[in-house]
mmCIF file with all atom_site columns, C-alpha atoms in Angstrom:
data_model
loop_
_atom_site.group_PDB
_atom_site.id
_atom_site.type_symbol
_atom_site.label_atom_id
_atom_site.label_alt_id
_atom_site.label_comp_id
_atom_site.label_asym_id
_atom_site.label_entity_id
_atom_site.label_seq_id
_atom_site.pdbx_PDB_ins_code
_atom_site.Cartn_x
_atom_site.Cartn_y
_atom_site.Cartn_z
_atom_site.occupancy
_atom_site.B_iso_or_equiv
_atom_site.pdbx_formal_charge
_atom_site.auth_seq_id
_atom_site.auth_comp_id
_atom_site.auth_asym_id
_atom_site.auth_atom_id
_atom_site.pdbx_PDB_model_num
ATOM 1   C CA . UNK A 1 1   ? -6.805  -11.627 -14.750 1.00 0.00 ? 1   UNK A CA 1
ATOM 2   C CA . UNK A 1 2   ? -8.823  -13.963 -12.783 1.00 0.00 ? 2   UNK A CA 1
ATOM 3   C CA . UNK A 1 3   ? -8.331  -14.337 -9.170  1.00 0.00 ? 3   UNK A CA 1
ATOM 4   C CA . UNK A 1 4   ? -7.269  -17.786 -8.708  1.00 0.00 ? 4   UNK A CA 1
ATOM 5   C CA . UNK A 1 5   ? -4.886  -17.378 -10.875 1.00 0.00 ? 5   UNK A CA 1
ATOM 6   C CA . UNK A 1 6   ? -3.448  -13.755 -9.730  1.00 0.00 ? 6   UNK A CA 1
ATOM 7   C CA . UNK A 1 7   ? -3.342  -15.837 -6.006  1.00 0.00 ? 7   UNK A CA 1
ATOM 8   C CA . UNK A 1 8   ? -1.669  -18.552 -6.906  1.00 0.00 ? 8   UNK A CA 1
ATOM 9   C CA . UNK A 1 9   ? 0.875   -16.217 -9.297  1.00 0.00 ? 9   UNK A CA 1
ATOM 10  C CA . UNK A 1 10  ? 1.199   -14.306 -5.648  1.00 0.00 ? 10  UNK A CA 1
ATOM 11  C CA . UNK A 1 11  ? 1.299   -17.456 -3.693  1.00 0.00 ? 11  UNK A CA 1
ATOM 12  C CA . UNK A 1 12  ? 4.611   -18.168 -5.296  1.00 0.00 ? 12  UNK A CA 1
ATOM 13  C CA . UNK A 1 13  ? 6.434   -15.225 -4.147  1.00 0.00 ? 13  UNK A CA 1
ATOM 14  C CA . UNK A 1 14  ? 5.182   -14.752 -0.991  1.00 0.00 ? 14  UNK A CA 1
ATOM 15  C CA . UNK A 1 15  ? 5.679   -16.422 2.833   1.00 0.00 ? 15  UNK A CA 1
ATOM 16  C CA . UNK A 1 16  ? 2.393   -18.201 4.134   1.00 0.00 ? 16  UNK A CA 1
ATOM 17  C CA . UNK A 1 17  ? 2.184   -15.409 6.707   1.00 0.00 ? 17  UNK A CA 1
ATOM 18  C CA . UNK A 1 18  ? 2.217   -12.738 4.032   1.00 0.00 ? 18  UNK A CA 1
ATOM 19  C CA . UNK A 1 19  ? 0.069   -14.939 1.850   1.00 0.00 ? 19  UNK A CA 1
ATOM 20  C CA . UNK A 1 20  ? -2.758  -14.676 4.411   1.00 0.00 ? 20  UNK A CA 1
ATOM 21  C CA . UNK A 1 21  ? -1.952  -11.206 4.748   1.00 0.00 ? 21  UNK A CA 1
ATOM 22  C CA . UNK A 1 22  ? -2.231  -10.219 1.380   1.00 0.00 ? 22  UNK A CA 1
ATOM 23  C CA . UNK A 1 23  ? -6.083  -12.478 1.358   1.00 0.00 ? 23  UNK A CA 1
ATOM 24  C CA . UNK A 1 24  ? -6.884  -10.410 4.190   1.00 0.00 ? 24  UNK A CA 1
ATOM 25  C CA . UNK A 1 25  ? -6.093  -6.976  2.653   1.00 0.00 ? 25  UNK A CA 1
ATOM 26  C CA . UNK A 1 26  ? -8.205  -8.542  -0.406  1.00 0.00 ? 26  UNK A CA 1
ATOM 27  C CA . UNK A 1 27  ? -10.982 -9.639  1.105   1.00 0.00 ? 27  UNK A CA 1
ATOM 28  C CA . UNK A 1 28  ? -10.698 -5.856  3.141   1.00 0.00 ? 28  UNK A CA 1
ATOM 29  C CA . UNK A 1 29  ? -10.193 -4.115  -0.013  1.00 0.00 ? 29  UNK A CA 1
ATOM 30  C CA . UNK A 1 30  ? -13.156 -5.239  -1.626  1.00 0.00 ? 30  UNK A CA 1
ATOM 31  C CA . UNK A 1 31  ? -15.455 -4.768  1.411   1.00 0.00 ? 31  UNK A CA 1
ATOM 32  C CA . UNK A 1 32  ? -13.769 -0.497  0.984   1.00 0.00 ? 32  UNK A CA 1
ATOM 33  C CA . UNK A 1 33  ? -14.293 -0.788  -2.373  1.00 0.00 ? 33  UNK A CA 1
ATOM 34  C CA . UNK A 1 34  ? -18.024 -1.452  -2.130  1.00 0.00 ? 34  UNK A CA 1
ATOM 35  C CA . UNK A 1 35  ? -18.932 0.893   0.796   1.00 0.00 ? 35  UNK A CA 1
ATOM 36  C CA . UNK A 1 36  ? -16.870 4.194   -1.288  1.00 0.00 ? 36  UNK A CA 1
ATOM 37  C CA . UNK A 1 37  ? -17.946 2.958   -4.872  1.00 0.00 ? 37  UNK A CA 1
ATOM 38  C CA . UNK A 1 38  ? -14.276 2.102   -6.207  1.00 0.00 ? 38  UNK A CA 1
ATOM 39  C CA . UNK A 1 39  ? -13.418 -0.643  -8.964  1.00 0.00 ? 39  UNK A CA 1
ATOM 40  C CA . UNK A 1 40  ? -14.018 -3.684  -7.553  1.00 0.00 ? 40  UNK A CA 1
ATOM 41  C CA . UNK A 1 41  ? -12.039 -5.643  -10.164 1.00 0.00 ? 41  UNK A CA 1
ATOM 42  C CA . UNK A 1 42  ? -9.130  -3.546  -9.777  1.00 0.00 ? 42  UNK A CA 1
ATOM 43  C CA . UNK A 1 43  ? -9.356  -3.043  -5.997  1.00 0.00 ? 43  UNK A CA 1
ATOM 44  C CA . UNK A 1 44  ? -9.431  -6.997  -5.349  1.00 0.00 ? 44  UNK A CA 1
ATOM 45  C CA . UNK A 1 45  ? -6.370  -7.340  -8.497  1.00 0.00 ? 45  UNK A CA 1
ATOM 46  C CA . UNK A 1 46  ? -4.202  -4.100  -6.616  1.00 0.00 ? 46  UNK A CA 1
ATOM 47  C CA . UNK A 1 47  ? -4.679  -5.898  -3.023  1.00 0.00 ? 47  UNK A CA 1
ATOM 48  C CA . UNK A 1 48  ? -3.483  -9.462  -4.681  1.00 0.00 ? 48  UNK A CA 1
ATOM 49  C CA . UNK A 1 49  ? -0.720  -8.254  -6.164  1.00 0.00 ? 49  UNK A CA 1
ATOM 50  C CA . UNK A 1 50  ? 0.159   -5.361  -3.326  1.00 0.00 ? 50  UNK A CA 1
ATOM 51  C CA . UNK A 1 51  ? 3.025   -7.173  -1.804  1.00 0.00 ? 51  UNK A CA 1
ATOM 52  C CA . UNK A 1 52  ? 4.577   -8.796  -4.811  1.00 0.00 ? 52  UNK A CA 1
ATOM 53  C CA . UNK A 1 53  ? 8.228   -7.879  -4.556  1.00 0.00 ? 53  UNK A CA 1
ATOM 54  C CA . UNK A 1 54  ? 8.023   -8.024  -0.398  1.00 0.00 ? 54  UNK A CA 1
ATOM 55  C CA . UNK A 1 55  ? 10.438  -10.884 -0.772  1.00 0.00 ? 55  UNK A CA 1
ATOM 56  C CA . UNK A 1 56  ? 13.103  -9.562  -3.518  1.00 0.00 ? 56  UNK A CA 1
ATOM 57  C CA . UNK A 1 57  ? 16.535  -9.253  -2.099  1.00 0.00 ? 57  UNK A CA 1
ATOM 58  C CA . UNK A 1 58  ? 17.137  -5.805  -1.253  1.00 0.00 ? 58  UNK A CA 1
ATOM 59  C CA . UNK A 1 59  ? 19.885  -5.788  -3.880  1.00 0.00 ? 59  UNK A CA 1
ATOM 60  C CA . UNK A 1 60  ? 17.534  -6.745  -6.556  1.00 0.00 ? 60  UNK A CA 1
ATOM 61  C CA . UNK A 1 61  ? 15.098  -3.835  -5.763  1.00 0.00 ? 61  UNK A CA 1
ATOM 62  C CA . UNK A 1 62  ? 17.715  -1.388  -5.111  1.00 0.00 ? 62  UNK A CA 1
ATOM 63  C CA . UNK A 1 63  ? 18.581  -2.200  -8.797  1.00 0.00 ? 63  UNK A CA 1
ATOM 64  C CA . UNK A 1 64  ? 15.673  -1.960  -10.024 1.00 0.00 ? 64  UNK A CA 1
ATOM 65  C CA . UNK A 1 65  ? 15.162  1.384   -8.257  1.00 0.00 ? 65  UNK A CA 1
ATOM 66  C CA . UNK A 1 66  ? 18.611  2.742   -9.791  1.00 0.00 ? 66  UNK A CA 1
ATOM 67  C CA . UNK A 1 67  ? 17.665  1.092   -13.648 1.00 0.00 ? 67  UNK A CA 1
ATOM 68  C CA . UNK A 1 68  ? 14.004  2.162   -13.349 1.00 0.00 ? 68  UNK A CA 1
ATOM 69  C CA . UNK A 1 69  ? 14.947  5.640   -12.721 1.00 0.00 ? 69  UNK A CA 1
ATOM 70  C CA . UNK A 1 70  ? 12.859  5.605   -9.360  1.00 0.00 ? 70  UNK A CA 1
ATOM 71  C CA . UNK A 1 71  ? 12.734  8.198   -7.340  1.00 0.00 ? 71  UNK A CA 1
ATOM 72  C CA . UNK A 1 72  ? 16.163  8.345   -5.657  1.00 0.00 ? 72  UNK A CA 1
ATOM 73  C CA . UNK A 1 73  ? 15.421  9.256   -2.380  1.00 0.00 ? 73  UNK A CA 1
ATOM 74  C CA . UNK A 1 74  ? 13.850  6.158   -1.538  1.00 0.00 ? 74  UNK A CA 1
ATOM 75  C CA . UNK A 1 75  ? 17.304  4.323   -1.333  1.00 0.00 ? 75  UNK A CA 1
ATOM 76  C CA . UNK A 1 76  ? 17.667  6.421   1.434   1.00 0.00 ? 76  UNK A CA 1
ATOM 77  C CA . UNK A 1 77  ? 15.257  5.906   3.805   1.00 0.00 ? 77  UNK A CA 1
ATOM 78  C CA . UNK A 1 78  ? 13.677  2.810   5.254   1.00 0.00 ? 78  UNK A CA 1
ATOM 79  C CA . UNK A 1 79  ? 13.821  -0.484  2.808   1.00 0.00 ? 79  UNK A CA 1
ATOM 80  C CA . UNK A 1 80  ? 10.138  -1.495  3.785   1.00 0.00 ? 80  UNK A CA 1
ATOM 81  C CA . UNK A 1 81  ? 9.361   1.159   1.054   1.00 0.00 ? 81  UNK A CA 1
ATOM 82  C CA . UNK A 1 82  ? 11.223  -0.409  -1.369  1.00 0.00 ? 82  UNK A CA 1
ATOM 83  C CA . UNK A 1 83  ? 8.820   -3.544  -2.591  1.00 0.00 ? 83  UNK A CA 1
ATOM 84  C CA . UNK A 1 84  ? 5.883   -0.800  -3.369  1.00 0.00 ? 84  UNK A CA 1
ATOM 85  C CA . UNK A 1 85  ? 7.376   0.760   -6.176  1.00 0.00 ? 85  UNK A CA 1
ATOM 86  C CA . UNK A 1 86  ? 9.281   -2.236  -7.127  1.00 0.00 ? 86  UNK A CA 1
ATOM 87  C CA . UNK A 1 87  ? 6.660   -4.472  -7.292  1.00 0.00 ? 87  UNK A CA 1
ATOM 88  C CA . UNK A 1 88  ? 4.262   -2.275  -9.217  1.00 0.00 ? 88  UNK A CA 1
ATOM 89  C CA . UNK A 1 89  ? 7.245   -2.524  -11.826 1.00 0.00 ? 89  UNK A CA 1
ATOM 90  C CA . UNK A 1 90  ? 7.540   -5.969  -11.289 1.00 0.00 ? 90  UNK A CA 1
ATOM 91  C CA . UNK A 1 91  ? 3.636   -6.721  -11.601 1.00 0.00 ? 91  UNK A CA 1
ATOM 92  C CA . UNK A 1 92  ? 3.824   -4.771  -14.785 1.00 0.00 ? 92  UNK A CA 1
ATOM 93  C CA . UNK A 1 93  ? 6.508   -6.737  -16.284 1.00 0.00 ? 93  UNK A CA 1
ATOM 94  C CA . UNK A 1 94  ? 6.262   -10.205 -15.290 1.00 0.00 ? 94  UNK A CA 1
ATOM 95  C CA . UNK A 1 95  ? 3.134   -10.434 -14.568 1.00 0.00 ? 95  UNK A CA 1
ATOM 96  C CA . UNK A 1 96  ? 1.551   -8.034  -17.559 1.00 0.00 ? 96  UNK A CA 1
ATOM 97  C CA . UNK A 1 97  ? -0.769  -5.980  -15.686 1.00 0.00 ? 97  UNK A CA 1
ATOM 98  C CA . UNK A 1 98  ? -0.784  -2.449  -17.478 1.00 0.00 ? 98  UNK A CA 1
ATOM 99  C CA . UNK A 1 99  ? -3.834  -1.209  -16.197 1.00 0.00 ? 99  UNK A CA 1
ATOM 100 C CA . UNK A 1 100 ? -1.923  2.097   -13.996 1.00 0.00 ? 100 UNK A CA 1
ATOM 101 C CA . UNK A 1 101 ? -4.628  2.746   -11.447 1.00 0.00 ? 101 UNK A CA 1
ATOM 102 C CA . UNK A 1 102 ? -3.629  -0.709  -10.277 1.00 0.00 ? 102 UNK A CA 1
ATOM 103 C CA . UNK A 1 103 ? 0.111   -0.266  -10.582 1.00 0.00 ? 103 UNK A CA 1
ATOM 104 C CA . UNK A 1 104 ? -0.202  3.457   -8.409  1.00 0.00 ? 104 UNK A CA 1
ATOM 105 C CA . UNK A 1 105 ? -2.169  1.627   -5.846  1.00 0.00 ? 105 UNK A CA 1
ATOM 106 C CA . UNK A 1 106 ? 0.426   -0.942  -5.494  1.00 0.00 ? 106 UNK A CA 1
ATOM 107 C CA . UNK A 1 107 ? 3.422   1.823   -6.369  1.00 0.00 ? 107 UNK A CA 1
ATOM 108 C CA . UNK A 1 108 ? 1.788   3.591   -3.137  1.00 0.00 ? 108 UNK A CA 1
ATOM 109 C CA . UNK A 1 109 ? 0.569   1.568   -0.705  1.00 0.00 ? 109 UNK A CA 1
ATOM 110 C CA . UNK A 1 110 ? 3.588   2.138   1.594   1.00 0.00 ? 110 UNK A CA 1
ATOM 111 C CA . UNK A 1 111 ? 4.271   5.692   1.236   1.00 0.00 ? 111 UNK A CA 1
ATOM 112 C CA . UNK A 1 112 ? 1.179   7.512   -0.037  1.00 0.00 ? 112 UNK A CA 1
ATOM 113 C CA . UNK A 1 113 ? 1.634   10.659  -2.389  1.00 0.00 ? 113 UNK A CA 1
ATOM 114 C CA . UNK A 1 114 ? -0.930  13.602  -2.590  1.00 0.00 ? 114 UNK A CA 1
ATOM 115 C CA . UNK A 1 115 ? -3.706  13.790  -4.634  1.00 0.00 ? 115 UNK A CA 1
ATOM 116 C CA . UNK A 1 116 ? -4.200  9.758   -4.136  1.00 0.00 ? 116 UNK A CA 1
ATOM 117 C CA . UNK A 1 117 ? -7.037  7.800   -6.009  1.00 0.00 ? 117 UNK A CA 1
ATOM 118 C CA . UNK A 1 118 ? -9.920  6.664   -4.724  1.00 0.00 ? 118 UNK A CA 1
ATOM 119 C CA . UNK A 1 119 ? -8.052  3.059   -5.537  1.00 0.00 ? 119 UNK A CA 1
ATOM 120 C CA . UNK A 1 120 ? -5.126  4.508   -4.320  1.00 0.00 ? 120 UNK A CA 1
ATOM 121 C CA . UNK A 1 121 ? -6.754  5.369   -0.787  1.00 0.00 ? 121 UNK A CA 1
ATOM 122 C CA . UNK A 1 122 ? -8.577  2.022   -0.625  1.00 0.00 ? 122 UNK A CA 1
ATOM 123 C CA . UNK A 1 123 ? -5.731  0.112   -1.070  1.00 0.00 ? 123 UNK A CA 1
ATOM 124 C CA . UNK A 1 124 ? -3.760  1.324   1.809   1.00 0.00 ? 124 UNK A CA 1
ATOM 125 C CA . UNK A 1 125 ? -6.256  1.421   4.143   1.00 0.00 ? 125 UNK A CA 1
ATOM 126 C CA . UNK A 1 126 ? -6.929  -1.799  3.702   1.00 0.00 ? 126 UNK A CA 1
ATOM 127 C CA . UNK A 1 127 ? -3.346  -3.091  3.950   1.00 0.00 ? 127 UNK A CA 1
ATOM 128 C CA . UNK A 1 128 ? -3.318  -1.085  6.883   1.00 0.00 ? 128 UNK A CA 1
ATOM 129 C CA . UNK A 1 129 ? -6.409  -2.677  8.954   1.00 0.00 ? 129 UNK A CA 1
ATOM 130 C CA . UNK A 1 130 ? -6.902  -6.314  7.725   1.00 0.00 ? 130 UNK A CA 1
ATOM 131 C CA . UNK A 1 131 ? -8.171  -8.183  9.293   1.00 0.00 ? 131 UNK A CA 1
ATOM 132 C CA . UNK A 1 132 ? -4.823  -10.277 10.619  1.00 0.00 ? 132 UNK A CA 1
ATOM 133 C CA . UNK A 1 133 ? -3.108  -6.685  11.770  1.00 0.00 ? 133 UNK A CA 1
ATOM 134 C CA . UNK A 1 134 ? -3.154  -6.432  15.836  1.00 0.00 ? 134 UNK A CA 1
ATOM 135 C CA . UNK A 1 135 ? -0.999  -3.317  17.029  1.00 0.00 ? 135 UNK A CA 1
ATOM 136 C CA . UNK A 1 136 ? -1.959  0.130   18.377  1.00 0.00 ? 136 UNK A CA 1
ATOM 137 C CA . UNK A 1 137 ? -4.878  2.076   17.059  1.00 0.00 ? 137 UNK A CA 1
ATOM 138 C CA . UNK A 1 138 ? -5.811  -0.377  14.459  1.00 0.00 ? 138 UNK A CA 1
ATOM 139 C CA . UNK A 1 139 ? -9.264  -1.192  15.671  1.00 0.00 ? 139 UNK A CA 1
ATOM 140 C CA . UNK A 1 140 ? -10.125 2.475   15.842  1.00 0.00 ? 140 UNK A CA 1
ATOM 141 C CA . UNK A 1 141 ? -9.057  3.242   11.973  1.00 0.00 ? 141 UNK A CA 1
ATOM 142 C CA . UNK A 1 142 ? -11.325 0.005   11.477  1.00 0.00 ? 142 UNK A CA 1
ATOM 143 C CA . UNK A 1 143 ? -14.030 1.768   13.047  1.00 0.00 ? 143 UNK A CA 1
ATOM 144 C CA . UNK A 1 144 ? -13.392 5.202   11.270  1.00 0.00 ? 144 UNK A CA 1
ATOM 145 C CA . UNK A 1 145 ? -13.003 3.189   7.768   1.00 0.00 ? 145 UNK A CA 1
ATOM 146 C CA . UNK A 1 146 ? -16.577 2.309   7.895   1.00 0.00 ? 146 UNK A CA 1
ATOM 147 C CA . UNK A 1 147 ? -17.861 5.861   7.916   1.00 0.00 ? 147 UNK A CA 1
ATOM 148 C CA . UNK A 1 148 ? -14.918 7.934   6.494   1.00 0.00 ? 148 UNK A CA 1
ATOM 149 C CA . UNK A 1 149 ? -12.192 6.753   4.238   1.00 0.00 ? 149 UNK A CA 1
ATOM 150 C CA . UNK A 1 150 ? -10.052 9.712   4.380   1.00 0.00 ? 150 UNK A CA 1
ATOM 151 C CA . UNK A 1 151 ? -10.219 10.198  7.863   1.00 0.00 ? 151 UNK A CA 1
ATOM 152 C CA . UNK A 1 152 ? -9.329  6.406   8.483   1.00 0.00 ? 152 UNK A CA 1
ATOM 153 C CA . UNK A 1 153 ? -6.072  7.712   5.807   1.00 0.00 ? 153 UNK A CA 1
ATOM 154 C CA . UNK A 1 154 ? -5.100  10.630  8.015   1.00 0.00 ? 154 UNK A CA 1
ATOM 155 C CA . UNK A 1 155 ? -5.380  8.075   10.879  1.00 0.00 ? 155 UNK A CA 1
ATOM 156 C CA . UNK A 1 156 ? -2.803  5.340   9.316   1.00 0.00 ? 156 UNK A CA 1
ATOM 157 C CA . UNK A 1 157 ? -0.600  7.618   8.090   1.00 0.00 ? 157 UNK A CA 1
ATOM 158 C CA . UNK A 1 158 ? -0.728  9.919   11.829  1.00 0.00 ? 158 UNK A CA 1
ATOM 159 C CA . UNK A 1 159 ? -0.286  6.289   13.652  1.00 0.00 ? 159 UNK A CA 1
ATOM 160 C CA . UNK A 1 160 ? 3.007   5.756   11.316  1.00 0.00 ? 160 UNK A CA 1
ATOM 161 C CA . UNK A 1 161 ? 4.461   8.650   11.593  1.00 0.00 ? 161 UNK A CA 1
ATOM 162 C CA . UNK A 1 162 ? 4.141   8.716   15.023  1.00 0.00 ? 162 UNK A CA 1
ATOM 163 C CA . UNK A 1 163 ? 5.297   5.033   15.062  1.00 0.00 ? 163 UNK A CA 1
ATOM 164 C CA . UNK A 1 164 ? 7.924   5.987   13.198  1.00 0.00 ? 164 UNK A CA 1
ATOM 165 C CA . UNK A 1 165 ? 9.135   9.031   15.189  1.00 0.00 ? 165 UNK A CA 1
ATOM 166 C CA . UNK A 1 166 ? 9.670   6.802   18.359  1.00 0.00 ? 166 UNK A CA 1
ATOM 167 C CA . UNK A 1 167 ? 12.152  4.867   17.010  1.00 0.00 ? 167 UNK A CA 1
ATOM 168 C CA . UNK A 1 168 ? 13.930  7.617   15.391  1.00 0.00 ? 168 UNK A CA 1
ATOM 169 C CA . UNK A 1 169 ? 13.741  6.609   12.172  1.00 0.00 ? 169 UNK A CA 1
ATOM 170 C CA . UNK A 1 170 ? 13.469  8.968   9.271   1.00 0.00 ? 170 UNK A CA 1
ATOM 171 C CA . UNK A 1 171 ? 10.157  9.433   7.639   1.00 0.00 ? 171 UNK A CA 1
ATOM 172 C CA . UNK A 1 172 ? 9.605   9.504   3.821   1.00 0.00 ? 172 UNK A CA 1
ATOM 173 C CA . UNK A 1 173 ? 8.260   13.095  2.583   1.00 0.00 ? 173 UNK A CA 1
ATOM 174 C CA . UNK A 1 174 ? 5.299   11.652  0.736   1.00 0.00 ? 174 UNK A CA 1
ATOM 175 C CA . UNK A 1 175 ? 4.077   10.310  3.785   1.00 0.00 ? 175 UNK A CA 1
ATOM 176 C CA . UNK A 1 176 ? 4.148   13.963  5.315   1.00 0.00 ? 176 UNK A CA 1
ATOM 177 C CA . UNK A 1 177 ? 3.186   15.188  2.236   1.00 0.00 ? 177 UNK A CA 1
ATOM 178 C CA . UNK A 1 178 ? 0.067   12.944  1.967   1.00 0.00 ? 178 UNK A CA 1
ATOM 179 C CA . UNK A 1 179 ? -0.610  13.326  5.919   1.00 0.00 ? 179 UNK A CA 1
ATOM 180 C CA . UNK A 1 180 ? -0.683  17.225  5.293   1.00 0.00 ? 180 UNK A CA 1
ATOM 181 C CA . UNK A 1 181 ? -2.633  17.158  2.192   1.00 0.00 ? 181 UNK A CA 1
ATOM 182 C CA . UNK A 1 182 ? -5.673  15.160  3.250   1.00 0.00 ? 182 UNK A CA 1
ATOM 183 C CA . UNK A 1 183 ? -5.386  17.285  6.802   1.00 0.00 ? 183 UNK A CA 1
ATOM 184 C CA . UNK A 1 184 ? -5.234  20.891  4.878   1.00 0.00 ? 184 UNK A CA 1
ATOM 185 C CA . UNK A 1 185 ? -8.462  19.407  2.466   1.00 0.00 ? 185 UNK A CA 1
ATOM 186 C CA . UNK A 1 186 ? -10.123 18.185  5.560   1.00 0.00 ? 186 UNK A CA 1
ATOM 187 C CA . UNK A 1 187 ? -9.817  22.108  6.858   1.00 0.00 ? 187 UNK A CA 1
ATOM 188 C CA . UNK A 1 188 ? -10.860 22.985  3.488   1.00 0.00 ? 188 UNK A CA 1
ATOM 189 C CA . UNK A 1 189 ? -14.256 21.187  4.012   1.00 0.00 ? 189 UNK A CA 1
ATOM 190 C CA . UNK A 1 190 ? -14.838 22.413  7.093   1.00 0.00 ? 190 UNK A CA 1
#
């Protein structure tokens, strides 16, 4: 798919805010996926089409969670994970992207999983540090993405747990999961 047309098929569905998020986390995505030598097609496509279902009523995605046979759990913990899953269903179906390196880097750009992609990690880094994000320890993953992807990964997902764990709000196990994975590898290397 081309990008005009992916934008302006995102455009609809999206606030102006998040629409100049989600050119941001493009533009940011490519930039990743030159310097690490991922897909540039599919990195620019998965960053377009990343927040798709951010603006579904939570009913609607909690349906589609239950129909789709998604992972259960996620109902119960925060609903900001909700629109990753969702909207890598939703991309695939009304949209008709099949490709599934682009639907996982959309399914988790919110949560993580082990094992990620290289797709996978460039997408949510880049959601993560775009250029339009200003909060805590952002420009320092910034930094670290431009030498070390994974180590700007273990840096996100450290800064949102820890986010996370301040206002007492449960964290999703894939995000430990991922967090301990790429930290237990890192040891591995060392």
């Amino acid at each position: 798919m081309e990008r005009d047309m992916a934008l302006e098929l995102v455009k609809e569905q999206l606030t102006e805010h998040r629409y100049q998020h989600t050119l941001g986390v493009m533009e940011t995505a490519i930039d990743l996926a030159k310097r690490y030598d991922a897909d540039l097609k599919k990195a620019e496509t998965a960053a377009i089409f990343h927040d798709y279902a951010k603006f579904r009523s939570k009913e609607e995605m909690k349906q589609i969670i239950i129909d789709q046979h998604m992972p259960k759990d996620l109902l119960f913990y925060n609903t900001e994970l909700w629109h990753a899953p969702v909207g890598a269903y939703l991309v695939n179906t009304e949209v008709g992207i099949q490709d599934e390196e682009i639907l996982d880097a959309i399914r988790f750009h919110t949560s993580g999983r082990e094992r990620m992609t290289l797709l996978e990690k460039v997408i949510f880094v880049a959601d993560y540090i775009e250029p339009g994000r200003h909060f805590p320890g952002v420009e320092e993953v910034r930094e670290i993405a431009k030498q070390d992807l994974d180590t700007a990964l273990i840096y996100s997902l450290r800064n949102t747990i820890m986010f996370l764990a301040k206002k007492n709000q449960a964290i999703y196990p894939d995000t430990l999961q991922t967090y301990n994975a790429l930290i237990l590898n890192k040891k591995g290397e060392s």
